[in-house]
Amino acid sequence: MMANGVDPDLVAALRNARNVMVLTGAGVSAESGIPTFRDALTGLWRNFDAASLATPEAFRRDPALVWGWYEWRRMKALSARPNAGHLAIAQLSSHVEHLSLFTQNVDDLHERAGSRAVQHLHGSLHHPRCADCARPFSLPASAPVEPEGGRRLAPPACPACGGLVRPGVVWFNEALPEDILARAFASCRASDLLIVAGTSGTVYPVAQLPEVARRAGCRVVQVNPVASELDRVCTWNLRGTAAQLLPAMVSRAW
Ligand code: BV8
Ligand code: ZN
C-alpha cells in the first residue's frame, strides 16, 4: 500500500512492535552528502559499472584505480555527518525492546549517530586488510585529501608480508560475512517489523531479506523516494527520504 505520510496502522505497528529490524542502503547516507553506490561512479570512474569495479578481479587488474576510488569514498564518508535518518534509527533503539540494525553501507554514519551493534553486511571502508595475509591495516583516522575528480592511487603494502592492502568491503562474487548474514536471516524470522530504508533492493543475497521477513509473518515498511525492487513485498511503501520519513515515523509513534 502506498502511503505518503505515516499511516496510522504503521504507527500502531511500530509502537506495538517488540522486535524491530532495520535494513539500510546507500540512500540513508545520501542526505549526508555521500553518493549512493551508483552515484559514486563519477570523475575518473564515470565510465565504469559498479559491479565491474567493486570486484577482486578489478583490484587485481588495476589496484591503483580501485584503491583510488575507495580512498575518494572514504574521504566522502569521513567528511560527512550523520543525518536525521541515522539519528532517528539510533533513537528508535531506546523505544523498542529489541532493535537489530543491518546495513549494506560501508560508511560509519550509523555508529557516529549513536547506533550500537551495527551489522555491516558488505563490510566497511574503515577496516582495510592485506589482500594476501588478511592482516588488518590501520589507515590514518583523518580524511584523506583526494581530488574531486578522483585519481589512481597505489594501495599501501602490508608491513607484515608486503602484499597489497585492499578495502575491507565485500566485493561482488565475494561471500558476505557468514555470521552477520546468518544473524540477518534469523532477525527476519524473529522480528515483528522490518524497516527497509534507502536501498534499491538489487544486490543479493541481502535483497532477499525483506521477502524472508514477510514470509515469516513480519510486516515490512520501505522508505525510498522512488519505487524499488522491494515494493512488491512491502506492507507499506513510504515515498520520501530517510531524513524526512524516519524521524516522522519515530515522532508519530512516541
Ligand atoms: C555473493 C560493498 C556468492 C562494496 C557491495 C543471486 C543470489 C546470490 C548472489 C547473486 C545473485 N544474483 C547475482 C548475484 C551476484 C551478486 C549480485 O547480487 N549482483 C547483482 C548486481 C545482481 N551478489 C554478490 O556478488 C554478493 N556475493 O553472492 O557471493 C559467494 C558465496 C560463497 C563464496 C563466494 C561467493 C556480494 C554483493 C556485495 C557487493 N558489494 N557493496 C562497495 O560499497 O564498494 S554492493 C553495493 O550495491 C551496496 O553495498 C548495496 O548493497 C548495493 C546496492 O546499493 P544500494 O545500497 O541499494 O544503493 P543504490 O545506489 O543501489 O540505491 C540507493 C537507493 O536509495 C535507491 O533505491 C534510491 O532511490 C534510494 N535513495 C536515494 N536517496 C535516498 C534514498 N532513499 C532514502 N532516502 C534518500 N535520501
Ligand atoms: Zn600481508
CSV table of C-alpha atoms and ligand atoms in Angstrom, one decimal:
chain,number,residue,atom,x,y,z
A,1,MET,CA,0.0,0.0,0.0
A,2,MET,CA,1.4,3.4,-0.9
A,3,ALA,CA,1.4,5.9,1.9
A,4,ASN,CA,2.8,9.4,1.6
A,5,GLY,CA,2.8,10.3,5.2
A,6,VAL,CA,2.9,7.9,8.1
A,7,ASP,CA,-0.1,5.6,8.1
A,8,PRO,CA,-1.9,5.2,11.5
A,9,ASP,CA,-1.7,1.4,11.1
A,10,LEU,CA,2.1,1.7,10.6
A,11,VAL,CA,2.4,3.9,13.6
A,12,ALA,CA,0.5,1.3,15.7
A,13,ALA,CA,2.6,-1.5,14.3
A,14,LEU,CA,5.8,0.5,15.2
A,15,ARG,CA,4.5,1.3,18.7
A,16,ASN,CA,3.5,-2.3,19.4
A,17,ALA,CA,6.5,-4.0,17.9
A,18,ARG,CA,8.8,-5.7,20.3
A,19,ASN,CA,11.5,-6.8,17.9
A,20,VAL,CA,12.3,-4.3,15.2
A,21,MET,CA,14.8,-4.9,12.4
A,22,VAL,CA,16.3,-2.1,10.3
A,23,LEU,CA,18.0,-2.7,7.0
A,24,THR,CA,19.7,0.3,5.3
A,25,GLY,CA,21.3,1.0,2.0
A,26,ALA,CA,23.2,3.9,0.4
A,27,GLY,CA,20.1,6.1,0.2
A,28,VAL,CA,20.2,6.6,4.0
A,29,SER,CA,23.6,8.3,3.7
A,30,ALA,CA,22.6,10.3,0.6
A,31,GLU,CA,21.4,13.3,2.6
A,32,SER,CA,24.8,13.3,4.4
A,33,GLY,CA,26.3,14.0,1.0
A,34,ILE,CA,27.7,10.5,0.5
A,35,PRO,CA,26.9,9.5,-3.1
A,36,THR,CA,24.8,6.4,-3.4
A,37,PHE,CA,26.6,3.3,-4.8
A,38,ARG,CA,25.6,4.1,-8.3
A,39,ASP,CA,26.2,7.9,-8.0
A,40,ALA,CA,29.8,7.1,-6.7
A,41,LEU,CA,30.8,6.3,-10.3
A,42,THR,CA,31.8,9.9,-11.3
A,43,GLY,CA,35.1,11.6,-12.3
A,44,LEU,CA,37.8,9.1,-13.1
A,45,TRP,CA,35.4,6.2,-12.6
A,46,ARG,CA,32.5,7.6,-14.6
A,47,ASN,CA,32.8,5.1,-17.4
A,48,PHE,CA,32.8,2.1,-15.0
A,49,ASP,CA,29.9,-0.1,-13.9
A,50,ALA,CA,29.8,-0.6,-10.1
A,51,ALA,CA,29.5,-4.3,-10.4
A,52,SER,CA,32.8,-4.4,-12.5
A,53,LEU,CA,34.8,-2.0,-10.3
A,54,ALA,CA,33.8,-3.4,-6.9
A,55,THR,CA,35.3,-6.8,-7.6
A,56,PRO,CA,38.5,-8.7,-6.7
A,57,GLU,CA,39.3,-9.0,-10.5
A,58,ALA,CA,39.2,-5.2,-10.9
A,59,PHE,CA,41.6,-4.8,-7.9
A,60,ARG,CA,44.0,-7.5,-9.3
A,61,ARG,CA,43.9,-5.9,-12.8
A,62,ASP,CA,44.3,-2.3,-11.6
A,63,PRO,CA,44.9,-1.9,-7.9
A,64,ALA,CA,45.6,1.9,-8.1
A,65,LEU,CA,42.3,2.6,-9.9
A,66,VAL,CA,40.3,0.7,-7.3
A,67,TRP,CA,42.2,1.9,-4.3
A,68,GLY,CA,41.8,5.5,-5.5
A,69,TRP,CA,38.1,5.0,-5.7
A,70,TYR,CA,37.8,3.7,-2.2
A,71,GLU,CA,40.1,6.4,-0.8
A,72,TRP,CA,37.9,9.0,-2.5
A,73,ARG,CA,34.8,7.4,-1.0
A,74,ARG,CA,36.5,7.2,2.4
A,75,MET,CA,37.2,10.9,2.2
A,76,LYS,CA,33.5,11.5,1.5
A,77,ALA,CA,32.5,9.3,4.4
A,78,LEU,CA,34.8,10.9,6.9
A,79,SER,CA,33.8,14.4,5.7
A,80,ALA,CA,30.1,13.6,6.1
A,81,ARG,CA,28.0,13.8,9.2
A,82,PRO,CA,25.1,11.6,10.2
A,83,ASN,CA,21.7,13.0,9.1
A,84,ALA,CA,18.3,12.9,10.8
A,85,GLY,CA,17.6,9.5,9.3
A,86,HIS,CA,20.7,8.0,11.1
A,87,LEU,CA,19.7,9.8,14.3
A,88,ALA,CA,16.1,8.5,14.1
A,89,ILE,CA,17.3,4.9,13.8
A,90,ALA,CA,19.7,5.4,16.8
A,91,GLN,CA,16.8,7.0,18.8
A,92,LEU,CA,14.5,4.1,17.9
A,93,SER,CA,16.6,1.7,19.9
A,94,SER,CA,15.6,3.5,23.1
A,95,HIS,CA,11.9,3.0,22.3
A,96,VAL,CA,11.7,-0.7,21.3
A,97,GLU,CA,12.5,-3.8,23.3
A,98,HIS,CA,14.9,-5.1,20.8
A,99,LEU,CA,16.3,-3.4,17.7
A,100,SER,CA,18.7,-5.0,15.2
A,101,LEU,CA,20.4,-2.8,12.6
A,102,PHE,CA,21.9,-4.3,9.4
A,103,THR,CA,23.4,-2.1,6.8
A,104,GLN,CA,24.8,-2.5,3.3
A,105,ASN,CA,26.7,0.7,3.7
A,106,VAL,CA,30.4,0.8,4.2
A,107,ASP,CA,30.5,4.2,5.9
A,108,ASP,CA,30.3,4.6,9.7
A,109,LEU,CA,27.5,7.1,9.9
A,110,HIS,CA,25.2,4.8,11.9
A,111,GLU,CA,27.9,4.4,14.5
A,112,ARG,CA,28.6,8.1,14.6
A,113,ALA,CA,24.8,8.7,15.0
A,114,GLY,CA,24.9,6.6,18.2
A,115,SER,CA,23.7,3.2,16.9
A,116,ARG,CA,25.3,0.3,18.7
A,117,ALA,CA,25.9,-3.2,17.3
A,118,VAL,CA,25.7,-2.0,13.7
A,119,GLN,CA,26.0,-5.1,11.4
A,120,HIS,CA,27.9,-4.4,8.2
A,121,LEU,CA,26.7,-6.9,5.7
A,122,HIS,CA,29.0,-5.6,3.0
A,123,GLY,CA,32.0,-4.6,5.2
A,124,SER,CA,33.4,-1.2,5.9
A,125,LEU,CA,35.7,1.5,4.3
A,126,HIS,CA,37.4,1.9,7.6
A,127,HIS,CA,38.8,-1.6,8.1
A,128,PRO,CA,41.2,-2.4,5.2
A,129,ARG,CA,43.3,-5.6,5.3
A,130,CYS,CA,46.1,-7.2,3.5
A,131,ALA,CA,44.8,-9.0,0.3
A,132,ASP,CA,47.4,-11.8,0.9
A,133,CYS,CA,47.7,-12.4,4.6
A,134,ALA,CA,44.4,-10.7,5.7
A,135,ARG,CA,46.2,-8.8,8.5
A,136,PRO,CA,44.2,-5.6,9.3
A,137,PHE,CA,45.8,-2.4,8.2
A,138,SER,CA,45.2,0.8,10.1
A,139,LEU,CA,44.7,3.9,8.0
A,140,PRO,CA,45.1,7.5,9.4
A,141,ALA,CA,41.8,8.5,11.1
A,142,SER,CA,41.8,11.9,9.3
A,143,ALA,CA,40.0,12.1,5.9
A,144,PRO,CA,42.4,11.7,3.0
A,145,VAL,CA,42.6,14.7,0.7
A,146,GLU,CA,41.6,13.3,-2.7
A,147,PRO,CA,40.9,15.4,-5.8
A,148,GLU,CA,37.1,15.7,-6.5
A,149,GLY,CA,37.6,14.1,-9.9
A,150,GLY,CA,39.5,11.2,-8.3
A,151,ARG,CA,42.9,9.8,-9.1
A,152,ARG,CA,44.7,6.5,-9.3
A,153,LEU,CA,46.4,5.8,-6.0
A,154,ALA,CA,48.7,2.8,-5.3
A,155,PRO,CA,47.5,0.9,-2.3
A,156,PRO,CA,49.8,0.6,0.7
A,157,ALA,CA,52.0,-2.5,1.1
A,158,CYS,CA,51.3,-4.8,4.1
A,159,PRO,CA,54.1,-4.3,6.7
A,160,ALA,CA,54.0,-8.0,7.6
A,161,CYS,CA,54.2,-9.7,4.2
A,162,GLY,CA,54.4,-6.9,1.6
A,163,GLY,CA,51.1,-7.8,0.0
A,164,LEU,CA,48.7,-5.2,-1.3
A,165,VAL,CA,46.3,-3.6,1.2
A,166,ARG,CA,42.7,-3.9,0.0
A,167,PRO,CA,39.4,-2.2,1.1
A,168,GLY,CA,37.6,-4.1,3.9
A,169,VAL,CA,34.4,-4.3,1.8
A,170,VAL,CA,32.6,-7.3,0.3
A,171,TRP,CA,33.1,-7.2,-3.4
A,172,PHE,CA,30.8,-8.8,-6.0
A,173,ASN,CA,31.4,-12.5,-6.2
A,174,GLU,CA,32.8,-12.5,-2.7
A,175,ALA,CA,31.0,-14.1,0.2
A,176,LEU,CA,29.3,-12.0,2.8
A,177,PRO,CA,30.5,-12.5,6.5
A,178,GLU,CA,28.7,-15.7,7.3
A,179,ASP,CA,27.9,-14.9,10.9
A,180,ILE,CA,26.4,-11.5,10.1
A,181,LEU,CA,24.3,-12.9,7.2
A,182,ALA,CA,23.1,-15.7,9.4
A,183,ARG,CA,22.1,-13.2,12.1
A,184,ALA,CA,20.2,-11.1,9.4
A,185,PHE,CA,18.2,-14.1,8.3
A,186,ALA,CA,17.4,-15.0,11.9
A,187,SER,CA,16.4,-11.5,12.6
A,188,CYS,CA,14.0,-11.5,9.7
A,189,ARG,CA,12.3,-14.5,11.2
A,190,ALA,CA,12.2,-13.1,14.8
A,191,SER,CA,11.1,-9.6,14.1
A,192,ASP,CA,7.6,-8.1,14.2
A,193,LEU,CA,8.5,-5.2,11.9
A,194,LEU,CA,11.3,-4.6,9.3
A,195,ILE,CA,12.1,-1.1,8.3
A,196,VAL,CA,14.0,-1.0,4.9
A,197,ALA,CA,15.4,2.4,4.0
A,198,GLY,CA,17.5,3.7,1.1
A,199,THR,CA,18.2,0.6,-0.9
A,200,SER,CA,17.4,-0.4,-4.5
A,201,GLY,CA,17.0,-4.0,-3.4
A,202,THR,CA,19.0,-5.2,-6.3
A,203,VAL,CA,22.0,-6.9,-4.7
A,204,TYR,CA,21.8,-10.4,-3.4
A,205,PRO,CA,21.7,-12.2,-1.0
A,206,VAL,CA,20.7,-9.1,1.0
A,207,ALA,CA,17.9,-8.2,-1.4
A,208,GLN,CA,16.0,-11.4,-0.4
A,209,LEU,CA,15.8,-10.4,3.3
A,210,PRO,CA,12.6,-8.4,3.1
A,211,GLU,CA,10.8,-11.3,1.4
A,212,VAL,CA,12.1,-13.8,4.0
A,213,ALA,CA,10.8,-11.5,6.7
A,214,ARG,CA,7.4,-11.1,5.0
A,215,ARG,CA,7.0,-14.9,4.6
A,216,ALA,CA,7.8,-15.3,8.3
A,217,GLY,CA,4.9,-13.0,9.2
A,218,CYS,CA,6.9,-9.8,9.8
A,219,ARG,CA,5.4,-6.7,8.3
A,220,VAL,CA,7.8,-4.6,6.2
A,221,VAL,CA,7.9,-0.8,5.6
A,222,GLN,CA,10.1,0.7,2.9
A,223,VAL,CA,11.4,4.3,2.9
A,224,ASN,CA,12.5,5.4,-0.6
A,225,PRO,CA,11.7,8.4,-2.7
A,226,VAL,CA,11.1,6.1,-5.7
A,227,ALA,CA,9.9,2.6,-6.4
A,228,SER,CA,12.4,-0.2,-5.9
A,229,GLU,CA,12.5,-3.9,-6.4
A,230,LEU,CA,11.2,-4.3,-2.9
A,231,ASP,CA,7.9,-2.5,-3.4
A,232,ARG,CA,6.1,-5.8,-4.2
A,233,VAL,CA,7.0,-7.4,-0.8
A,234,CYS,CA,6.5,-4.4,1.5
A,235,THR,CA,3.4,-3.9,3.6
A,236,TRP,CA,3.9,-0.1,3.4
A,237,ASN,CA,5.9,1.8,0.8
A,238,LEU,CA,6.6,5.3,2.0
A,239,ARG,CA,7.6,7.7,-0.8
A,240,GLY,CA,10.1,10.1,0.8
A,241,THR,CA,13.6,10.4,2.0
A,242,ALA,CA,15.2,8.8,5.0
A,243,ALA,CA,16.0,12.1,6.7
A,244,GLN,CA,12.3,13.2,6.4
A,245,LEU,CA,10.3,10.0,7.0
A,246,LEU,CA,12.4,8.1,9.6
A,247,PRO,CA,12.1,10.9,12.1
A,248,ALA,CA,8.4,11.4,11.2
A,249,MET,CA,7.8,7.7,12.0
A,250,VAL,CA,9.5,7.8,15.3
A,251,SER,CA,7.9,11.1,16.4
A,252,ARG,CA,4.4,9.9,15.4
A,253,ALA,CA,4.9,6.7,17.4
A,254,TRP,CA,6.4,8.2,20.6
B,1,BV8,C1,27.7,-13.3,-3.4
B,1,BV8,C2,30.3,-3.2,-1.0
B,1,BV8,C3,28.4,-15.6,-3.5
B,1,BV8,C4,31.3,-2.7,-1.9
B,1,BV8,C5,28.5,-4.1,-2.4
B,1,BV8,C6,21.6,-14.3,-6.5
B,1,BV8,C7,21.9,-14.8,-5.3
B,1,BV8,C8,23.2,-14.5,-4.7
B,1,BV8,C9,24.1,-13.7,-5.5
B,1,BV8,C10,23.8,-13.2,-6.7
B,1,BV8,C11,22.5,-13.5,-7.2
B,1,BV8,N1,22.4,-12.9,-8.4
B,1,BV8,C12,23.6,-12.3,-8.7
B,1,BV8,C13,24.4,-12.4,-7.6
B,1,BV8,C14,25.8,-11.9,-7.5
B,1,BV8,C15,25.8,-10.5,-6.9
B,1,BV8,C16,24.6,-9.6,-7.2
B,1,BV8,O1,23.7,-9.6,-6.4
B,1,BV8,N2,24.7,-9.0,-8.3
B,1,BV8,C17,23.6,-8.0,-8.6
B,1,BV8,C18,24.3,-6.9,-9.5
B,1,BV8,C19,22.6,-8.8,-9.4
B,1,BV8,N3,26.0,-10.7,-5.4
B,1,BV8,C20,27.2,-10.8,-5.0
B,1,BV8,O2,28.2,-11.0,-5.7
B,1,BV8,C21,27.4,-10.9,-3.4
B,1,BV8,N4,28.2,-12.1,-3.1
B,1,BV8,O3,26.7,-13.5,-3.8
B,1,BV8,O4,28.7,-14.2,-3.2
B,1,BV8,C22,29.5,-16.3,-3.0
B,1,BV8,C23,29.2,-17.3,-2.0
B,1,BV8,C24,30.3,-18.1,-1.5
B,1,BV8,C25,31.6,-17.9,-2.0
B,1,BV8,C26,31.9,-16.9,-2.9
B,1,BV8,C27,30.8,-16.1,-3.4
B,1,BV8,C28,28.1,-9.7,-2.9
B,1,BV8,C29,27.3,-8.5,-3.1
B,1,BV8,C30,28.0,-7.3,-2.3
B,1,BV8,C31,28.6,-6.3,-3.3
B,1,BV8,N5,29.1,-5.2,-2.5
B,1,BV8,N6,29.0,-3.1,-1.6
B,1,BV8,C32,31.3,-1.2,-2.1
B,1,BV8,O5,30.5,-0.5,-1.5
B,1,BV8,O6,32.0,-0.7,-3.0
B,1,BV8,S1,27.0,-3.9,-3.1
B,1,BV8,C33,26.5,-2.2,-3.1
B,1,BV8,O7,25.5,-2.1,-4.0
B,1,BV8,C34,25.9,-1.8,-1.8
B,1,BV8,O8,26.5,-2.3,-0.7
B,1,BV8,C35,24.5,-2.2,-1.9
B,1,BV8,O9,24.3,-3.5,-1.3
B,1,BV8,C36,24.3,-2.4,-3.4
B,1,BV8,C37,23.2,-1.6,-3.9
B,1,BV8,O10,23.4,-0.4,-3.4
B,1,BV8,P1,22.2,0.4,-2.5
B,1,BV8,O11,22.7,0.5,-1.1
B,1,BV8,O12,20.9,-0.2,-2.8
B,1,BV8,O13,22.4,1.7,-3.2
B,1,BV8,P2,21.9,2.0,-4.6
B,1,BV8,O14,22.7,3.1,-5.1
B,1,BV8,O15,21.7,0.8,-5.4
B,1,BV8,O16,20.4,2.5,-4.3
B,1,BV8,C38,20.2,3.6,-3.4
B,1,BV8,C39,18.7,3.6,-3.1
B,1,BV8,O17,18.4,4.7,-2.2
B,1,BV8,C40,17.9,3.9,-4.4
B,1,BV8,O18,16.8,3.0,-4.4
B,1,BV8,C41,17.4,5.3,-4.2
B,1,BV8,O19,16.1,5.5,-4.7
B,1,BV8,C42,17.4,5.4,-2.7
B,1,BV8,N7,17.6,6.8,-2.2
B,1,BV8,C43,18.3,7.8,-2.7
B,1,BV8,N8,18.3,8.9,-1.9
B,1,BV8,C44,17.6,8.5,-0.8
B,1,BV8,C45,17.1,7.2,-1.0
B,1,BV8,N9,16.4,6.5,-0.1
B,1,BV8,C46,16.1,7.2,1.1
B,1,BV8,N10,16.4,8.5,1.3
B,1,BV8,C47,17.2,9.1,0.4
B,1,BV8,N11,17.6,10.4,0.6
B,2,ZN,ZN,50.1,-9.2,4.4
